[in-house]
PDB file of C-alpha atoms in Angstrom:
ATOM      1  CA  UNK A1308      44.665  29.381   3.426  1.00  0.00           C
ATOM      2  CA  UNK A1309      47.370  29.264   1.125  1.00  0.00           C
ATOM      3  CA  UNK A1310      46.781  25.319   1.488  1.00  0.00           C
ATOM      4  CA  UNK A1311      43.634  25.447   0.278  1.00  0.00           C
ATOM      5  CA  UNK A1312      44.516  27.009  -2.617  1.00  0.00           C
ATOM      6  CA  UNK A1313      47.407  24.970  -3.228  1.00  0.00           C
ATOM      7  CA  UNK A1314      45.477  22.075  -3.015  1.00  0.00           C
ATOM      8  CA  UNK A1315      42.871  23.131  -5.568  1.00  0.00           C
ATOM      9  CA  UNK A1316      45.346  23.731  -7.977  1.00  0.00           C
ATOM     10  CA  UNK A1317      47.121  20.757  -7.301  1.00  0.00           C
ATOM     11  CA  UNK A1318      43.910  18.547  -7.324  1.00  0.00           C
ATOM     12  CA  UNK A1319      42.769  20.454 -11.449  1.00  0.00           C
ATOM     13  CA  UNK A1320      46.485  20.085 -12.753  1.00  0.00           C
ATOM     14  CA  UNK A1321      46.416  15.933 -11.313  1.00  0.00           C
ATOM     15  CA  UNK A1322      42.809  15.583 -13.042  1.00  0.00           C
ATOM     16  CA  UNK A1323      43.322  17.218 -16.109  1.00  0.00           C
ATOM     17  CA  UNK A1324      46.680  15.639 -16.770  1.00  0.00           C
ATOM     18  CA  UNK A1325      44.698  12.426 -15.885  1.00  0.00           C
ATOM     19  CA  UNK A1326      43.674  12.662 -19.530  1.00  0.00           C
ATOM     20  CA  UNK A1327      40.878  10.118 -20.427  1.00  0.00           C
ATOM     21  CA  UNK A1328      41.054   8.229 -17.389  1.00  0.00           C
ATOM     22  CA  UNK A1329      38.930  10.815 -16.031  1.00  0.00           C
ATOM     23  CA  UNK A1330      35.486  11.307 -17.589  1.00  0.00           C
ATOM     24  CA  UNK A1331      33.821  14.734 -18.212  1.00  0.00           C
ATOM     25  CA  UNK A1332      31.734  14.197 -14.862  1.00  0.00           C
ATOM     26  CA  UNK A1333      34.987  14.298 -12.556  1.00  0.00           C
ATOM     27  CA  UNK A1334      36.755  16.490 -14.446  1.00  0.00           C
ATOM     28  CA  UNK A1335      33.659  19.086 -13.754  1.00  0.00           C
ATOM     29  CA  UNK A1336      33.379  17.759 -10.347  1.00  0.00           C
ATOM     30  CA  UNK A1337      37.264  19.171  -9.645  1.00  0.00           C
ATOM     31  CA  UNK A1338      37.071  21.898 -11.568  1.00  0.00           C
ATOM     32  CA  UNK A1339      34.105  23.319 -10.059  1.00  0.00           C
ATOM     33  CA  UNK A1340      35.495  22.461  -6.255  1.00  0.00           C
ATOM     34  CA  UNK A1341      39.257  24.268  -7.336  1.00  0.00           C
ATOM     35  CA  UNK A1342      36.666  27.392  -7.886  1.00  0.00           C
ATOM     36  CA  UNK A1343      34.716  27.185  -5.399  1.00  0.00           C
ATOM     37  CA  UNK A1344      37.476  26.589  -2.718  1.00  0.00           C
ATOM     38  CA  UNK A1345      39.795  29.616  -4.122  1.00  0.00           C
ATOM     39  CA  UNK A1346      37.140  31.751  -4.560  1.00  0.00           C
ATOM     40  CA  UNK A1347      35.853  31.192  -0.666  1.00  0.00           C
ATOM     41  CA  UNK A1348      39.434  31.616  -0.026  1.00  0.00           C
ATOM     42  CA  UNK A1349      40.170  35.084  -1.989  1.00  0.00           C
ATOM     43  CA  UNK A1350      36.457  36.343  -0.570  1.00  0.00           C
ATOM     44  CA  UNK A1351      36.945  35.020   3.514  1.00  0.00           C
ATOM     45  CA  UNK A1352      34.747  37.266   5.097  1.00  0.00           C
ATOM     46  CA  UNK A1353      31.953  37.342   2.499  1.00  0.00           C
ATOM     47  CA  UNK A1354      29.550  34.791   3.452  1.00  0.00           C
ATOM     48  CA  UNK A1355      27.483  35.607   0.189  1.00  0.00           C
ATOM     49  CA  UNK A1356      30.694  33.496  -1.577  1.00  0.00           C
ATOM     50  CA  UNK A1357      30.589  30.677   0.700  1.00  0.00           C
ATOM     51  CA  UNK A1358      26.881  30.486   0.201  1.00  0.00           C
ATOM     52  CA  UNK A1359      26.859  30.707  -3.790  1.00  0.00           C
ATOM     53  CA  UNK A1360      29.793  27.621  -3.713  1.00  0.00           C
ATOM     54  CA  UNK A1361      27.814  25.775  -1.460  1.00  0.00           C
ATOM     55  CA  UNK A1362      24.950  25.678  -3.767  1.00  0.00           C
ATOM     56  CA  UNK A1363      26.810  25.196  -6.772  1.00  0.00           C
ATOM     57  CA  UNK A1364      28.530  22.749  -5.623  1.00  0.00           C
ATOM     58  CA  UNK A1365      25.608  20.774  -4.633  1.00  0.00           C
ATOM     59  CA  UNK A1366      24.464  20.038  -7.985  1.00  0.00           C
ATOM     60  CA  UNK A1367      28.377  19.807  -9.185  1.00  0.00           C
ATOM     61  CA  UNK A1368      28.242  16.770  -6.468  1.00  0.00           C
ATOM     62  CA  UNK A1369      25.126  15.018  -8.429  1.00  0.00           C
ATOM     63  CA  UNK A1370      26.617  15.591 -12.405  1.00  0.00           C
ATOM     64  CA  UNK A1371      29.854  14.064 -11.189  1.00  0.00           C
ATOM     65  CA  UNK A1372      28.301  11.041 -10.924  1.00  0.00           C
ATOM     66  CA  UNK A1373      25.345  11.357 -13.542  1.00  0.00           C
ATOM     67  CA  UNK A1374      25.545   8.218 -16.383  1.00  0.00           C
ATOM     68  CA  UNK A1375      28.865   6.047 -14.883  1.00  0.00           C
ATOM     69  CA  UNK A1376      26.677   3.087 -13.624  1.00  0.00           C
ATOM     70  CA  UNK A1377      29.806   0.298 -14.542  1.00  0.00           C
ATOM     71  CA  UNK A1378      32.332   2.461 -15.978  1.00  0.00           C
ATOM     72  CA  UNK A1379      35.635   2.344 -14.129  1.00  0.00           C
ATOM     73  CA  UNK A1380      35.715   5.037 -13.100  1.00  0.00           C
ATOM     74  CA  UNK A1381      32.602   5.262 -10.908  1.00  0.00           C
ATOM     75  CA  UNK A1382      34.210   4.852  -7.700  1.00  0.00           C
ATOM     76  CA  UNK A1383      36.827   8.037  -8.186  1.00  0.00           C
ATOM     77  CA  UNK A1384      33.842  10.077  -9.297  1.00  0.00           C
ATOM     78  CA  UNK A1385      32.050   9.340  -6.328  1.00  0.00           C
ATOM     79  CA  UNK A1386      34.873  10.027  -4.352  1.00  0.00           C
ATOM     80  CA  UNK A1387      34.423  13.536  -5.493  1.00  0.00           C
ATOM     81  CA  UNK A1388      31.300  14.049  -5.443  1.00  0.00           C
ATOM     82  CA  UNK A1389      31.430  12.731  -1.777  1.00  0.00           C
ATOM     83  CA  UNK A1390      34.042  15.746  -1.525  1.00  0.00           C
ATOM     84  CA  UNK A1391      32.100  18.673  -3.609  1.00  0.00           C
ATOM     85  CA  UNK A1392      28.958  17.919  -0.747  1.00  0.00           C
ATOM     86  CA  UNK A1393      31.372  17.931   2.379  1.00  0.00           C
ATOM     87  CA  UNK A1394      33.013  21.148   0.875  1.00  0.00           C
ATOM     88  CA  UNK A1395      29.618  22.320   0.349  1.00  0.00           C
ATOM     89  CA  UNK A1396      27.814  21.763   3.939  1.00  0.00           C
ATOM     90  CA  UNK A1397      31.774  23.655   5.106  1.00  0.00           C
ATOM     91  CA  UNK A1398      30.512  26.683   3.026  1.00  0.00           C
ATOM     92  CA  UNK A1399      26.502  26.391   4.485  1.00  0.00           C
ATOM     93  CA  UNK A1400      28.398  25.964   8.215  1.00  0.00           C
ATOM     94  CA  UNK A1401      30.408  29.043   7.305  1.00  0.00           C
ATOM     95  CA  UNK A1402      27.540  30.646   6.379  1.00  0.00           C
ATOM     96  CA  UNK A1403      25.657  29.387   9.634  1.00  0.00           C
ATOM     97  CA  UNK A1404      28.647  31.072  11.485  1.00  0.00           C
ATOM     98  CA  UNK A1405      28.225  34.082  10.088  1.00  0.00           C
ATOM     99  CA  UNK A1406      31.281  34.114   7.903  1.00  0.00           C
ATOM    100  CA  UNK A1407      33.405  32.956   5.395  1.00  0.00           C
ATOM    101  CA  UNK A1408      35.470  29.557   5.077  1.00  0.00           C
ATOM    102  CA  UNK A1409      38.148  30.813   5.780  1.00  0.00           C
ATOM    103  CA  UNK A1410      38.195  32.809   8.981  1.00  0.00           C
ATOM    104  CA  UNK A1411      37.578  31.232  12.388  1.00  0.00           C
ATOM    105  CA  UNK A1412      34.535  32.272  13.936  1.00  0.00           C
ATOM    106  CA  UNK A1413      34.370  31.815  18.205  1.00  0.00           C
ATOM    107  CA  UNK A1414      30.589  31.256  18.927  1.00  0.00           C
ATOM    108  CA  UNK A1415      29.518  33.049  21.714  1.00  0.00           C
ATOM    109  CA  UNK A1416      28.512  31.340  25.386  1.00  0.00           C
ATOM    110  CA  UNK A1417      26.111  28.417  23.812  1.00  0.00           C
ATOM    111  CA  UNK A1418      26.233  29.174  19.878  1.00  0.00           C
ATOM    112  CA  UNK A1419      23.476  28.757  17.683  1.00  0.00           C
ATOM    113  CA  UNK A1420      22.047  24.996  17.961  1.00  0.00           C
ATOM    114  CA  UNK A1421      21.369  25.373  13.801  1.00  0.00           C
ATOM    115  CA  UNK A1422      25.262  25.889  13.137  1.00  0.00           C
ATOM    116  CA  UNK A1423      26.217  23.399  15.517  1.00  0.00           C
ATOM    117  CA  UNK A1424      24.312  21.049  13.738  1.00  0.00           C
ATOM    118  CA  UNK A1425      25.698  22.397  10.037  1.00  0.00           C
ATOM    119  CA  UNK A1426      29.242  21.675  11.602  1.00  0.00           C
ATOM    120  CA  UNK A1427      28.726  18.602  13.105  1.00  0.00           C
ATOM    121  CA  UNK A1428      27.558  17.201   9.521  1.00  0.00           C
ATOM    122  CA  UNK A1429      30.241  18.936   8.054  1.00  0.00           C
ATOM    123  CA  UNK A1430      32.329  16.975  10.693  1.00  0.00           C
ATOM    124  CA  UNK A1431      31.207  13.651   9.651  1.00  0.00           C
ATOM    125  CA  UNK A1432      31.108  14.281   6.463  1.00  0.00           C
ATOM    126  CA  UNK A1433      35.458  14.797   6.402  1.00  0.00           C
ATOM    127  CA  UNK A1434      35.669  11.785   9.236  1.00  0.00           C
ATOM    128  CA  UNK A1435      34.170   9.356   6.171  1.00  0.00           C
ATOM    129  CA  UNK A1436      35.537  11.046   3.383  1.00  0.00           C
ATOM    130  CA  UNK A1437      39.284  10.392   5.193  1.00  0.00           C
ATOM    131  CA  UNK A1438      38.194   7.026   5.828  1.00  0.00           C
ATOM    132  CA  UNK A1439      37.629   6.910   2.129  1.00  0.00           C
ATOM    133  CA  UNK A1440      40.761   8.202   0.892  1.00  0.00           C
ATOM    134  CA  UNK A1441      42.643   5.960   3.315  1.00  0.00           C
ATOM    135  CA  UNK A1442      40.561   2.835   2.806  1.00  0.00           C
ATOM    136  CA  UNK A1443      41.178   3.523  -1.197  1.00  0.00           C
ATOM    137  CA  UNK A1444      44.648   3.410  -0.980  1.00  0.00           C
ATOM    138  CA  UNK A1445      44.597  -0.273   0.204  1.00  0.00           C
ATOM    139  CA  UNK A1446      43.022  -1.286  -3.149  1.00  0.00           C
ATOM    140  CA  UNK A1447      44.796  -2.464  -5.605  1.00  0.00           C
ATOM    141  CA  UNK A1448      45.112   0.162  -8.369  1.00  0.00           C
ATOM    142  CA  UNK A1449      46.053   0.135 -12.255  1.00  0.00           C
ATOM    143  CA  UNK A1450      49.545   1.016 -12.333  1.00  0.00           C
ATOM    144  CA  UNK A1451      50.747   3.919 -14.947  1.00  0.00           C
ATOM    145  CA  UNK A1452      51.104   7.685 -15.126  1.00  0.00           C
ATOM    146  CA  UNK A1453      47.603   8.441 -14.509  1.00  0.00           C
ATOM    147  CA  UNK A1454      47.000   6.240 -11.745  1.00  0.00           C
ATOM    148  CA  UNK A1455      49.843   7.935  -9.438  1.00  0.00           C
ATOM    149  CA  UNK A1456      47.915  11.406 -11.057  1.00  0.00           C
ATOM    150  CA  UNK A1457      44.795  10.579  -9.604  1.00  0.00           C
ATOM    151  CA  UNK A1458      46.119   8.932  -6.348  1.00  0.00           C
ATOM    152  CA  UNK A1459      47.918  12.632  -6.603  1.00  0.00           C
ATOM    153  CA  UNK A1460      44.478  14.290  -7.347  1.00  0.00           C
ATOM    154  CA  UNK A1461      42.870  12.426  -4.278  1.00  0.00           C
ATOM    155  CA  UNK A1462      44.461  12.964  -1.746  1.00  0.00           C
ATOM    156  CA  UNK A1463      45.291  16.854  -2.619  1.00  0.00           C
ATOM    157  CA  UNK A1464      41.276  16.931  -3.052  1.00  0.00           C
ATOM    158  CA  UNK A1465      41.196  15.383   0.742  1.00  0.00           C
ATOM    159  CA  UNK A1466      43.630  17.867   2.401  1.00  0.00           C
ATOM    160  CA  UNK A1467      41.912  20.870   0.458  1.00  0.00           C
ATOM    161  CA  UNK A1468      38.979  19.618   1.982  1.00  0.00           C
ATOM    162  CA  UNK A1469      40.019  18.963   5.356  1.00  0.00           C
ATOM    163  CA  UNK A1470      41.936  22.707   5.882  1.00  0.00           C
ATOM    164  CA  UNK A1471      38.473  24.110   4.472  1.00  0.00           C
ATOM    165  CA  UNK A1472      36.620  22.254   7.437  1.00  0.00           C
ATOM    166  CA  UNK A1473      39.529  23.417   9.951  1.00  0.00           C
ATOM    167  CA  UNK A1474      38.833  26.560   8.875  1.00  0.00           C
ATOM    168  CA  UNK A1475      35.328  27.043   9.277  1.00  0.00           C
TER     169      UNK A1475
END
């Protein structure tokens, strides 16, 4: 889990050093999911955590993006508010489980057809936020400081997000 938290902190310094480039929406957006993810980290087997990041970071998800209609930065914003709601249905399937993010939980001889369902959106919910990641890099990008900060920022975001769904 020490990836997780790694990531988080790895993901706020990238953003923040970002400066400008990165508009008070995203800069909540990551600040919010480096919380969220080391707090469901420090509490694992509270599912009372995992619950209260899931449903903060639900409406973290929706002010990322709130007022950036054809500013530049739209599409990284929505690249993290894409990644606040997949971290956030890994914290409900947690929950659903009947634990925290970060332990493993075996379900017992059929599970429970609710959590399977919670982890299966979870699961396509990282497949398409990969695919984002990975398609992004293809772009062409603004070259600079802050560009190789957020490309930084992304992808540590992405792996954060990723060990957080392994983990559940």
């Amino acid at each position: 889990m020490a990836l997780m938290i790694a990531s988080a902190i790895i993901t706020v310094v990238c953003c923040l050093a970002a400066g400008r480039s990165v508009p008070w929406q995203g800069r909540q957006s990551v600040i919010v999911m480096a919380i969220a993810m080391i707090g469901m980290v420090v509490a694992a087997d509270d599912p009372r955590v995992s619950l209260l990041a899931g449903v903060v970071l639900l409406p973290s998800a929706m002010l990322g993006t709130a007022g950036l209609r054809g500013a530049t930065s739209v599409r990284a914003c929505c690249h993290r508010a894409l990644g606040s709601l997949v971290m956030a249905v890994c914290a409900f399937a947690g929950v659903a489980h009947g634990a925290g993010a970060g332990t493993e939980v075996m379900s017992g001889h059929g599970g429970h057809l609710g959590a399977d369902a919670v982890a299966g959106v979870a699961t396509v919910g990282v497949v398409l936020l990969l695919a984002w990641t990975v398609a992004d890099r293809f772009r062409p990008h603004p070259q600079g400081t802050a560009a190789r900060l957020l490309a930084v920022e992304s992808w540590a975001m992405t792996a954060g997000v990723v060990v957080m769904w392994a983990a559940h």
